[in-house]
Short mmCIF file of C-alpha atoms in Angstrom, two decimals:
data_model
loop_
_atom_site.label_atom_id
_atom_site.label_comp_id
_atom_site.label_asym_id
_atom_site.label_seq_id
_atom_site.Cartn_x
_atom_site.Cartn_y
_atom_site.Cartn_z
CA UNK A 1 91.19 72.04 74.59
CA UNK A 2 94.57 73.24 73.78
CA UNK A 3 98.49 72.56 74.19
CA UNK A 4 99.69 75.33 76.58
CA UNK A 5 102.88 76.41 75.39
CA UNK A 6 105.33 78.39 76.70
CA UNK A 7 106.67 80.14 74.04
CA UNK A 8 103.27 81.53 73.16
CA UNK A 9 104.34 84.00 75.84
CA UNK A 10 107.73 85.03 74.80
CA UNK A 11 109.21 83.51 78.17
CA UNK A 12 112.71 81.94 78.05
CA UNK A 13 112.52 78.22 77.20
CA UNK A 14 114.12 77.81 81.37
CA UNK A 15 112.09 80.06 83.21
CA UNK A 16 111.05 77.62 85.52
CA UNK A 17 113.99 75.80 86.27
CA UNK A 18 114.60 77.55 89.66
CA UNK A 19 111.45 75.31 90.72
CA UNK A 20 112.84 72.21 89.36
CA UNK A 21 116.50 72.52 90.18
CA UNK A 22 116.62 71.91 93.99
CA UNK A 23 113.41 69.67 94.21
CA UNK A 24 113.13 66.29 94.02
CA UNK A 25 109.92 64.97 90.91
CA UNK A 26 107.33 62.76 92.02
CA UNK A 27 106.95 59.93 89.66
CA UNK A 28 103.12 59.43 87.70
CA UNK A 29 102.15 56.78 86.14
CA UNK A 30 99.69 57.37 82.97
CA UNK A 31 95.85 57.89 84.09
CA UNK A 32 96.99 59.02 87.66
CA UNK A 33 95.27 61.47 88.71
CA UNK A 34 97.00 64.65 90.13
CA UNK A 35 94.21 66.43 91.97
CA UNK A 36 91.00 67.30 91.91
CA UNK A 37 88.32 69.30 91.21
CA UNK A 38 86.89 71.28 94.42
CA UNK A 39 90.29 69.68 96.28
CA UNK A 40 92.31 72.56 98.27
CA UNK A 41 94.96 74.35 96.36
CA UNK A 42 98.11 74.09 99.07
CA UNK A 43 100.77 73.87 96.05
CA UNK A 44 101.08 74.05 92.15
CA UNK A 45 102.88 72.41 89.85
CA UNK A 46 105.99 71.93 87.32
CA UNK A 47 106.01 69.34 84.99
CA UNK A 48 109.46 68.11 84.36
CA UNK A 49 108.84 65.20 82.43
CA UNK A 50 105.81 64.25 80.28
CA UNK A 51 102.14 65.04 79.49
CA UNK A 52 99.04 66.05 81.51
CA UNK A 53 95.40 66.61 81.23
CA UNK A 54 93.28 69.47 83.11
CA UNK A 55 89.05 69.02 82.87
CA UNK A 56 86.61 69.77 84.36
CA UNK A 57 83.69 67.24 85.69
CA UNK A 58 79.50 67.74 85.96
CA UNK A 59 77.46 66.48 88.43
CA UNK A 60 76.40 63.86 86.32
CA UNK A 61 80.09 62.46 85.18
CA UNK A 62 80.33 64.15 81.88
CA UNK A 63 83.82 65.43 81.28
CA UNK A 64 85.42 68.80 79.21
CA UNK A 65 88.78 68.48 78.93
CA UNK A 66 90.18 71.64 79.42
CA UNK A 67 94.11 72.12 78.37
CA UNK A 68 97.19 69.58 78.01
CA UNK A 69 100.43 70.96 79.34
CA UNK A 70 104.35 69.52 78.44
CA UNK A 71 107.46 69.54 80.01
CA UNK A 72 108.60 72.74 81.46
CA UNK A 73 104.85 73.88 82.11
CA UNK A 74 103.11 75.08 85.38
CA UNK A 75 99.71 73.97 86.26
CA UNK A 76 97.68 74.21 89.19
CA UNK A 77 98.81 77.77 89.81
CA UNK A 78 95.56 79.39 89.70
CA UNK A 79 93.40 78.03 92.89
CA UNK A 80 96.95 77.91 94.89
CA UNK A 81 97.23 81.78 94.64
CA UNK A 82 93.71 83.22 94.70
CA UNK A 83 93.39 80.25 97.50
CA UNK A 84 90.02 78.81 96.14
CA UNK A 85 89.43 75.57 95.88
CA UNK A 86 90.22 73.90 92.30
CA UNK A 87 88.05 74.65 89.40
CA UNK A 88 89.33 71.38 87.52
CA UNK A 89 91.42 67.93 87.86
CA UNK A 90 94.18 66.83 86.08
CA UNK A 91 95.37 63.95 85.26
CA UNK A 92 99.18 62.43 84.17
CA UNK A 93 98.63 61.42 79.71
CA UNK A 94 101.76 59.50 79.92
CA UNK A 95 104.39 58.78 82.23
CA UNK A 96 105.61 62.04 84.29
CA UNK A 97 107.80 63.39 86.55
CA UNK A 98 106.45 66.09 88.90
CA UNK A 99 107.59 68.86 90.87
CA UNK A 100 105.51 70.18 93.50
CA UNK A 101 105.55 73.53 94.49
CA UNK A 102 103.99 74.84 97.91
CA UNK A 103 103.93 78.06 99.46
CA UNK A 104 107.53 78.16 101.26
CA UNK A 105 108.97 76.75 98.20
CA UNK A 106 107.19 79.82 95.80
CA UNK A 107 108.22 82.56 98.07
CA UNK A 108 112.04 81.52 98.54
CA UNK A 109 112.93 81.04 94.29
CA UNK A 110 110.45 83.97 93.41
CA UNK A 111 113.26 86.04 96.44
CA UNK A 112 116.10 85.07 95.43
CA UNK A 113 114.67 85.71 91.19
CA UNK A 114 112.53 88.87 91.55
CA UNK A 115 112.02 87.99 87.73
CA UNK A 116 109.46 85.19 88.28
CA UNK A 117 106.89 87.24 89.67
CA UNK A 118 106.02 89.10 86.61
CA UNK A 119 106.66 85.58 84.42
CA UNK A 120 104.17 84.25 86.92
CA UNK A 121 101.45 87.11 86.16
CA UNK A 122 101.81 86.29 82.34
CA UNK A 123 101.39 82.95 82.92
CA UNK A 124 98.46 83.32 84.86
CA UNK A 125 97.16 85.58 82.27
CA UNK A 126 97.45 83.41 80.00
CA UNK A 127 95.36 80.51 81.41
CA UNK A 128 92.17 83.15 82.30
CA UNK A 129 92.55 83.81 78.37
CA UNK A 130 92.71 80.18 77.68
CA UNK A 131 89.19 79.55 79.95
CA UNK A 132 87.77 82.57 78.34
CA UNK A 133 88.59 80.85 74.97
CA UNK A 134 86.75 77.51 75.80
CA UNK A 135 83.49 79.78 76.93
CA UNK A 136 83.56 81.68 73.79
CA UNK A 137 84.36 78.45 71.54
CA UNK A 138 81.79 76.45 72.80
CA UNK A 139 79.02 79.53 72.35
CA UNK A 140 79.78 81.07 69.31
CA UNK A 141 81.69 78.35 67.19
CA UNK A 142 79.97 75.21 65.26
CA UNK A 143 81.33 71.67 65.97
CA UNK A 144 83.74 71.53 62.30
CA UNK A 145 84.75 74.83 63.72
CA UNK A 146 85.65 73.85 67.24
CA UNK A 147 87.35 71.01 65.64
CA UNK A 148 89.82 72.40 63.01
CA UNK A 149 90.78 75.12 66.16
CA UNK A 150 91.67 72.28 68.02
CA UNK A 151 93.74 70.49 65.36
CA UNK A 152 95.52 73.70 65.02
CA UNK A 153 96.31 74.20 68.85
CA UNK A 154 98.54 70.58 68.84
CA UNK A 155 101.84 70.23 68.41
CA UNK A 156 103.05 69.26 64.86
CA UNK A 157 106.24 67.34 63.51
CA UNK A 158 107.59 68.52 60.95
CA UNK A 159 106.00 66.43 58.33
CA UNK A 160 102.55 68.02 59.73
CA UNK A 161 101.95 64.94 61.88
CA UNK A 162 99.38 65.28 64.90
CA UNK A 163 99.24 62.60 68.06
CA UNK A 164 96.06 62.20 69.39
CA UNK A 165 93.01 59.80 68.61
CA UNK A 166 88.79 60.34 67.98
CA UNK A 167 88.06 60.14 71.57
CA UNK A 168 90.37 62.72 72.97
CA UNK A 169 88.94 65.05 70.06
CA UNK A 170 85.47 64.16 71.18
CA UNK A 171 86.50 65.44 74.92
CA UNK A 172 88.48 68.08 73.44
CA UNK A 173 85.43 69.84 71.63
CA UNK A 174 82.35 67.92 73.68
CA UNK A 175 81.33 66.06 70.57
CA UNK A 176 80.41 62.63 70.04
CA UNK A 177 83.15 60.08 68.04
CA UNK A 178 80.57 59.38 65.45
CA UNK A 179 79.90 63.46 64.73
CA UNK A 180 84.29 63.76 65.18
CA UNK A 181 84.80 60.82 62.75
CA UNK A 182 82.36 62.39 60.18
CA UNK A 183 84.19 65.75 60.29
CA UNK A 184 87.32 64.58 60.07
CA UNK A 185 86.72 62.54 56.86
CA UNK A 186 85.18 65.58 55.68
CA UNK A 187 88.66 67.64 56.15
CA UNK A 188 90.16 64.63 54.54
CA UNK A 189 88.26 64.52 51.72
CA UNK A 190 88.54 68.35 51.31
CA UNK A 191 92.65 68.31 51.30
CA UNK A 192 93.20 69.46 54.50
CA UNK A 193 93.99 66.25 56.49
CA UNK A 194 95.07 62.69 56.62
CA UNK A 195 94.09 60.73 58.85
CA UNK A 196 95.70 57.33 60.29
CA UNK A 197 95.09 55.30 63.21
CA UNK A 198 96.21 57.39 66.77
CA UNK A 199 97.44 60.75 64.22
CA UNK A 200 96.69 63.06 61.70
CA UNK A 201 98.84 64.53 59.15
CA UNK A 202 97.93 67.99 58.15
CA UNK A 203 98.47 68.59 54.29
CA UNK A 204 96.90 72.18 54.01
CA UNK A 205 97.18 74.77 57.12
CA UNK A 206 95.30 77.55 56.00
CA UNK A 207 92.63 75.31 54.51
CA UNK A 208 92.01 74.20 58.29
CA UNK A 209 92.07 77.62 58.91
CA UNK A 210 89.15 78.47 56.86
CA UNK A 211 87.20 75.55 58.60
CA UNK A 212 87.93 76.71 61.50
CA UNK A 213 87.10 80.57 60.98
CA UNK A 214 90.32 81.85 61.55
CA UNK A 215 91.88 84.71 59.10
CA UNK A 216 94.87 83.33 56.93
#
């Protein structure tokens, strides 16, 4: 799983506000689902305010969590324009305020700003890459592996700090806690990480690099 971030693909920071500006949010509370997987695409998304969770779901209840987006993010876009039915769920992290975005809605701003079509395309470029990323991860790459790539895909303060806790690792890299927690105070004990209860400080970058088999 990663953080999709905006910036990744040179966009300006606002892009999106032309889908926020005249629309009134709808108001999540955390754990509230969003939509789900197999439902019918008639809209997307822009999150104004908060955190949320995409995964996908087997027939027997297992869950992969697939990507966590932040405020001033799209999601949903991909089943709403290749009109499919959705591939995943998602699901509000913390407290959000939503903007939903149907067909009427996506014609008139991408009219009257000819530019959002092509930041659209990026975008959407961007998220095949991201599920082509997860396939390829979960073939090729070991469990320490998947796990130091996911540490580096999170947001950090500046102190190195990371939010997030054992179990959403676990669902992250579709490892057990007891296999996470031994990794982890492997990194720790190597340098690369501290850990504390709900974060994780990271003390040496390209040291989780090397664990997780990515050129410094």
């Amino acid at each position: 799983m990663e953080y999709f971030s905006i910036q990744e693909l040179d966009l300006p920071a606002d892009i999106w506000d032309p889908f926020a500006q005249h629309y009134a949010a709808a108001h999540y509370a955390p754990n509230q689902m969003i939509y789900f997987q197999e439902s019918h695409a008639d809209c997307f998304y822009y999150l104004k305010k908060g955190r949320v969770k995409t995964f996908i779901s087997s027939e027997d209840g297992t869950e992969k969590a697939l990507t966590v987006y932040r405020e001033g993010n799209l999601f949903g876009e991909a089943a709403f324009f290749d009109e499919m039915p959705r591939v995943s769920s998602a699901v509000a992290i913390t407290a959000c305020e939503i903007v939903r975005i149907d067909r009427q809605r996506a014609t008139q701003e991408i009219v009257q700003n000819p530019e959002l079509a092509l930041a659209l395309m990026k975008y959407l470029a961007r998220t095949v890459r991201l599920l082509s990323e997860h396939v390829d991860n979960m073939a090729f790459l070991q469990t320490d592996q998947r796990i130091a790539r996911y540490l580096l895909s999170l947001p950090q303060t500046d102190d190195g700090t990371i939010r997030c806790t054992q179990d959403e690792i676990a669902s992250a890299v579709s490892a057990n806690r007891v296999t996470v927690c031994r990794i982890l105070n492997q990194f720790a004990k190597s340098g690369c990480i501290a850990t504390s209860y709900g974060s994780i400080r990271v003390l040496n970058a390209d040291g989780l690099r090397a664990k997780a088999a990515i050129d410094t």
